[in-house]
XYZ file of C-alpha atoms in Angstrom:
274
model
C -148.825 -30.199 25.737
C -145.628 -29.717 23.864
C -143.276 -26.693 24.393
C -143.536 -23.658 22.103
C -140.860 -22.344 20.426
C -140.445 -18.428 21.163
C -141.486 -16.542 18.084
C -140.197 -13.993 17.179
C -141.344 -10.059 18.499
C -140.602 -6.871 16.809
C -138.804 -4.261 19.602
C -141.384 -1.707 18.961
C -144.704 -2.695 20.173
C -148.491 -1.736 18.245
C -149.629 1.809 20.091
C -152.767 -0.085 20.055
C -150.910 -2.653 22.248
C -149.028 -0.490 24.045
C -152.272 2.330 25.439
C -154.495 -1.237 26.036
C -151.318 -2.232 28.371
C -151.690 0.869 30.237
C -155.121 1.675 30.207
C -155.098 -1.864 32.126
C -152.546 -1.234 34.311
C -153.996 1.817 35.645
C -157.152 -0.205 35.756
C -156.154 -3.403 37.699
C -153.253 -2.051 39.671
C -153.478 -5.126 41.756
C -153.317 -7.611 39.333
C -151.589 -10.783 40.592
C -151.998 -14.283 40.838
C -155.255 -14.864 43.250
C -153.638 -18.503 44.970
C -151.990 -18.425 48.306
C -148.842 -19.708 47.993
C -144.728 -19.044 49.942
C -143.319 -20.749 47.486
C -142.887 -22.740 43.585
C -143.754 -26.501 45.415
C -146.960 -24.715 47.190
C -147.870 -22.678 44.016
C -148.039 -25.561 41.538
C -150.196 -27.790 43.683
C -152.425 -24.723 43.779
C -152.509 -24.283 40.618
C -153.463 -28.243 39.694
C -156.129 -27.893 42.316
C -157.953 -24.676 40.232
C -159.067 -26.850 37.659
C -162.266 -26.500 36.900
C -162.925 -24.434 40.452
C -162.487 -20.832 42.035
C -158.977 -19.556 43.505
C -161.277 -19.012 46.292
C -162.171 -22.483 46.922
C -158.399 -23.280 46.368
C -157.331 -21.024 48.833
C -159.868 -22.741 51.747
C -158.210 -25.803 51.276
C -154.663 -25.371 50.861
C -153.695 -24.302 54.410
C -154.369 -27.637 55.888
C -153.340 -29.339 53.057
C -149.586 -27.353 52.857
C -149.893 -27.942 56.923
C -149.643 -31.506 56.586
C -147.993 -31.844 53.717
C -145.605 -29.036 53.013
C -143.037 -30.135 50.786
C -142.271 -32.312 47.466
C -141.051 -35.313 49.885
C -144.244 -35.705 52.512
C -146.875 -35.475 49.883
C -144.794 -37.919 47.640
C -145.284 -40.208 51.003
C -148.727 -39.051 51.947
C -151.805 -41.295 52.312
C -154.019 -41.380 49.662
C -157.637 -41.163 50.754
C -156.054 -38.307 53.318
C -154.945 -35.987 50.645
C -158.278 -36.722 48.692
C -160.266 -35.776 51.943
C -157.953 -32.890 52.120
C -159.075 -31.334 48.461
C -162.429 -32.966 48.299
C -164.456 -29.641 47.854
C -162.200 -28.650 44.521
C -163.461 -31.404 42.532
C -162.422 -34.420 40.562
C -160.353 -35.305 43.835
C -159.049 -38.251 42.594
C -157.537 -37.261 39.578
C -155.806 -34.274 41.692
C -154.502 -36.089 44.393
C -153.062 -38.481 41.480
C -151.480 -35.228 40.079
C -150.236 -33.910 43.242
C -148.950 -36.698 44.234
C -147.461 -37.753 41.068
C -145.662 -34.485 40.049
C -144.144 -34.379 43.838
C -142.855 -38.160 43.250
C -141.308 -36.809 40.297
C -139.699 -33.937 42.071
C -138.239 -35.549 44.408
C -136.657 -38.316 42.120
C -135.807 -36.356 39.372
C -135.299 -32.731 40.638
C -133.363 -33.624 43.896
C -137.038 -31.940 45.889
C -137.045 -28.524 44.402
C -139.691 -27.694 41.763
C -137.532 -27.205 38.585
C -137.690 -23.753 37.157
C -137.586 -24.853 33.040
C -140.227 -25.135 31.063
C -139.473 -28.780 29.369
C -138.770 -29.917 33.587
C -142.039 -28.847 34.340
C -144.356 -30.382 31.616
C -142.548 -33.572 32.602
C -144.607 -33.448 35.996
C -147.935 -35.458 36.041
C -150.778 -33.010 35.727
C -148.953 -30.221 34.829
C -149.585 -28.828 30.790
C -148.542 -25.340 29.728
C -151.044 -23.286 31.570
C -149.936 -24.379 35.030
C -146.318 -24.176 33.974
C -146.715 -20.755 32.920
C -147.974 -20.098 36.197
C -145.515 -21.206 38.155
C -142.332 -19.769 35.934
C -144.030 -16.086 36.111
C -145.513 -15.870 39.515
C -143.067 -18.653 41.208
C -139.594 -18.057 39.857
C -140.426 -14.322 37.997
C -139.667 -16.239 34.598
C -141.697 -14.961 31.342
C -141.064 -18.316 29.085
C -144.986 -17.429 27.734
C -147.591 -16.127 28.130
C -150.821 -18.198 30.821
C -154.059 -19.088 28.908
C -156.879 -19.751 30.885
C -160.436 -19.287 30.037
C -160.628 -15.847 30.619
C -157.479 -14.611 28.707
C -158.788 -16.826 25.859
C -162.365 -14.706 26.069
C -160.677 -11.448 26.242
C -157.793 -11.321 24.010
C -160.047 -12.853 21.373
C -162.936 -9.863 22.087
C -160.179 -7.476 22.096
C -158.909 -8.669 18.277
C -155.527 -9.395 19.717
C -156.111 -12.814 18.327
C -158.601 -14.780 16.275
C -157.145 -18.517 16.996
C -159.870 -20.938 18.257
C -157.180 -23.151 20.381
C -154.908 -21.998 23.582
C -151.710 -22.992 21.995
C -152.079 -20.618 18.914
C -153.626 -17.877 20.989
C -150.600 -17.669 23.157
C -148.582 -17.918 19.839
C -149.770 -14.394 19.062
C -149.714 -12.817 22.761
C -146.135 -14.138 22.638
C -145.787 -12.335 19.135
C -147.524 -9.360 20.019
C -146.508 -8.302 23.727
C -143.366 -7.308 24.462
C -141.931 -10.124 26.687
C -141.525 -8.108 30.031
C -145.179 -7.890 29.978
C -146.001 -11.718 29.162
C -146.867 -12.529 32.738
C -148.438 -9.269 33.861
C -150.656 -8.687 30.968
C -151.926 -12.512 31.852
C -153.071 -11.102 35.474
C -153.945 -8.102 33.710
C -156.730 -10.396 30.658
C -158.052 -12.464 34.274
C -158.889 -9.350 36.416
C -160.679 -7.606 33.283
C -162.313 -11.209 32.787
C -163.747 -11.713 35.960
C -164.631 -7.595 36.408
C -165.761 -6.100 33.613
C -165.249 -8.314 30.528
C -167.416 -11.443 31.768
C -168.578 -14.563 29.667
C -172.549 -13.537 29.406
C -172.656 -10.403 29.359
C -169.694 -7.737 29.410
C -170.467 -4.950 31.311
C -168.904 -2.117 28.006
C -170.120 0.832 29.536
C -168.264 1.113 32.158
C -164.891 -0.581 30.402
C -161.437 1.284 30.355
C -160.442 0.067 26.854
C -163.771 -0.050 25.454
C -162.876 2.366 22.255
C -159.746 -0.038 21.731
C -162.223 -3.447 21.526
C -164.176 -4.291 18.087
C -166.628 -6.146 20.306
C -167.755 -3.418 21.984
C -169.863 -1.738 19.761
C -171.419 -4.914 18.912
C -172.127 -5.637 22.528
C -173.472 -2.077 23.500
C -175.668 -2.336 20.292
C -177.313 -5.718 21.656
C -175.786 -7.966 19.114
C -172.887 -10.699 19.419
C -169.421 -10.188 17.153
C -169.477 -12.622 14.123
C -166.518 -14.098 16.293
C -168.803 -15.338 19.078
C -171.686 -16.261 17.151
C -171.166 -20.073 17.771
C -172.011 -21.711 21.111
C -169.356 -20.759 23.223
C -166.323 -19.037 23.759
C -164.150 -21.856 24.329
C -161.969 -23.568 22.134
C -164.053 -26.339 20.389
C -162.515 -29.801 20.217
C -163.782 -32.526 17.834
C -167.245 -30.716 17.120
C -168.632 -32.069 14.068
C -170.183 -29.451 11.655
C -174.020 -29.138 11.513
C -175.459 -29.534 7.821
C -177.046 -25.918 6.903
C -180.069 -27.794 5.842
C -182.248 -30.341 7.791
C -182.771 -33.503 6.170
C -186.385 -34.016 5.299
C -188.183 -36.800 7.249
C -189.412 -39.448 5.030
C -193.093 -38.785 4.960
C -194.915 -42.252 6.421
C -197.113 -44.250 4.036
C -200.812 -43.270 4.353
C -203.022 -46.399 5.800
C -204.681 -48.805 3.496
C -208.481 -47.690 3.055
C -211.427 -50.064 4.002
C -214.483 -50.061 2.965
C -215.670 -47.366 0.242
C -213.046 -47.147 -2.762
C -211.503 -44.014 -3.997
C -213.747 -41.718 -6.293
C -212.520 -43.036 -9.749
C -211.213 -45.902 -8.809
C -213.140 -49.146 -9.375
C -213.620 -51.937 -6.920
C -212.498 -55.363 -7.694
C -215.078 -57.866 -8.261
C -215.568 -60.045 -5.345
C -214.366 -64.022 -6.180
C -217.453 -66.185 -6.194
């Protein structure tokens, strides 16, 4: 992904904004990143490894892998099918230990072995787009250069009308417009913990929310219905879907068998040739 360019934020900040920020706060006083990590190098190859699986499943594996391979230099060096044994239970292995591998290659020739700290350094690493550089600015070096997307900030900041974009890029767009910036990578921990708690995919749990009287979806929700913003499959961003005709096309009905024998009532039957 390409780098965003900061737009611009008004000082003063919605109330609705600002009482959903606290309501949250008080809410999910523990919000922080869930991966293990001591340091930037540990947290990024965390944070390539939690694609498409749990922090908790990251966490399992990362001690032995950070054991044997604990900085930018040994995993550059590291054996292949060791480091792909290593992460095996995250998924796609291969691809990750590729990634890994890749971005700690390009550490250590291009960054002199310490994980670079800007965004344009970082999305020059293999496997690493503008989530998992987000990730690693706020929670590895304290930086706020945007704001982290990940499924679950997607599902909530759309349910909570803070945006109506259907892609990451543009939905972080408007959290970066919206927020003030000392709250870009909070309010990310803030959207994951309400995600995985309260505000879940199937079936959001509004009765017991803290900001429920701040969220249009809620009433739709509590009623039994789904917003006219979730209505298609989904809650994730679509990519190349094709739009379905409104109506069917009509199946060609088959030709009806030839008749034998008896003709048709007022119909006459050919005479036969002699």
């Amino acid at each position: 992904m390409c780098a965003i360019s900061t737009p611009e934020t008004s000082e003063s900040t919605e109330p609705r904004v600002r009482t959903l920020i606290e309501r949250l706060k008080a809410a999910y006083p523990d919000a922080a990143t869930a991966l293990h990590h001591d340091n930037p190098y540990q947290l990024l190859v965390a944070t390539i490894l939690s694609a498409q699986c749990t922090d908790e499943r990251v966490n399992k594996v990362t001690p032995a892998l950070f054991a044997r391979f604990p900085d930018p230099l040994s995993m550059k060096n590291s054996d292949v099918a060791e480091v792909e044994e290593l992460i095996r239970t995250t998924g796609f292995f291969h691809n990750k230990t590729k990634s890994i591998r890749g971005a700690a290659s390009r550490i250590v020739e291009a960054y002199g072995g310490e994980v670079p700290s800007r965004m344009e350094d970082l999305l020059s690493l293999p496997g690493v787009a503008r989530k998992t550089a987000n990730v690693v600015l706020g929670s590895g070096f304290g930086i706020a250069d945007g704001v982290v997307v990940d499924t679950h900030v997607y599902r909530v900041s759309r349910r909570l009308g803070l945006t109506r974009a259907g892609n990451v890029i543009d939905v972080e767009k408007d959290l970066m417009r919206i927020l003030p910036r000392s709250e870009w990578i909070l309010f990310a921990h803030l959207l994951i913990f309400h995600g995985r708690r309260i505000c879940v995919a199937r079936r959001p749990r509004c009765v017991i929310c803290p900001v429920r009287d701040l969220c249009p979806s809620a009433p739709y929700f509590l009623s039994g219905k789904v917003p006219p913003w979730e209505r298609a499959k989904g809650n994730a961003p679509k990519r190349g879907a094709k739009k379905v005709k409104a109506k069917e096309k009509k199946v060609k009905a088959k030709p009806k068998p030839k008749t034998k024998g008896k003709a048709r009532r007022g119909t006459k039957r050919a005479p036969k040739r002699k």
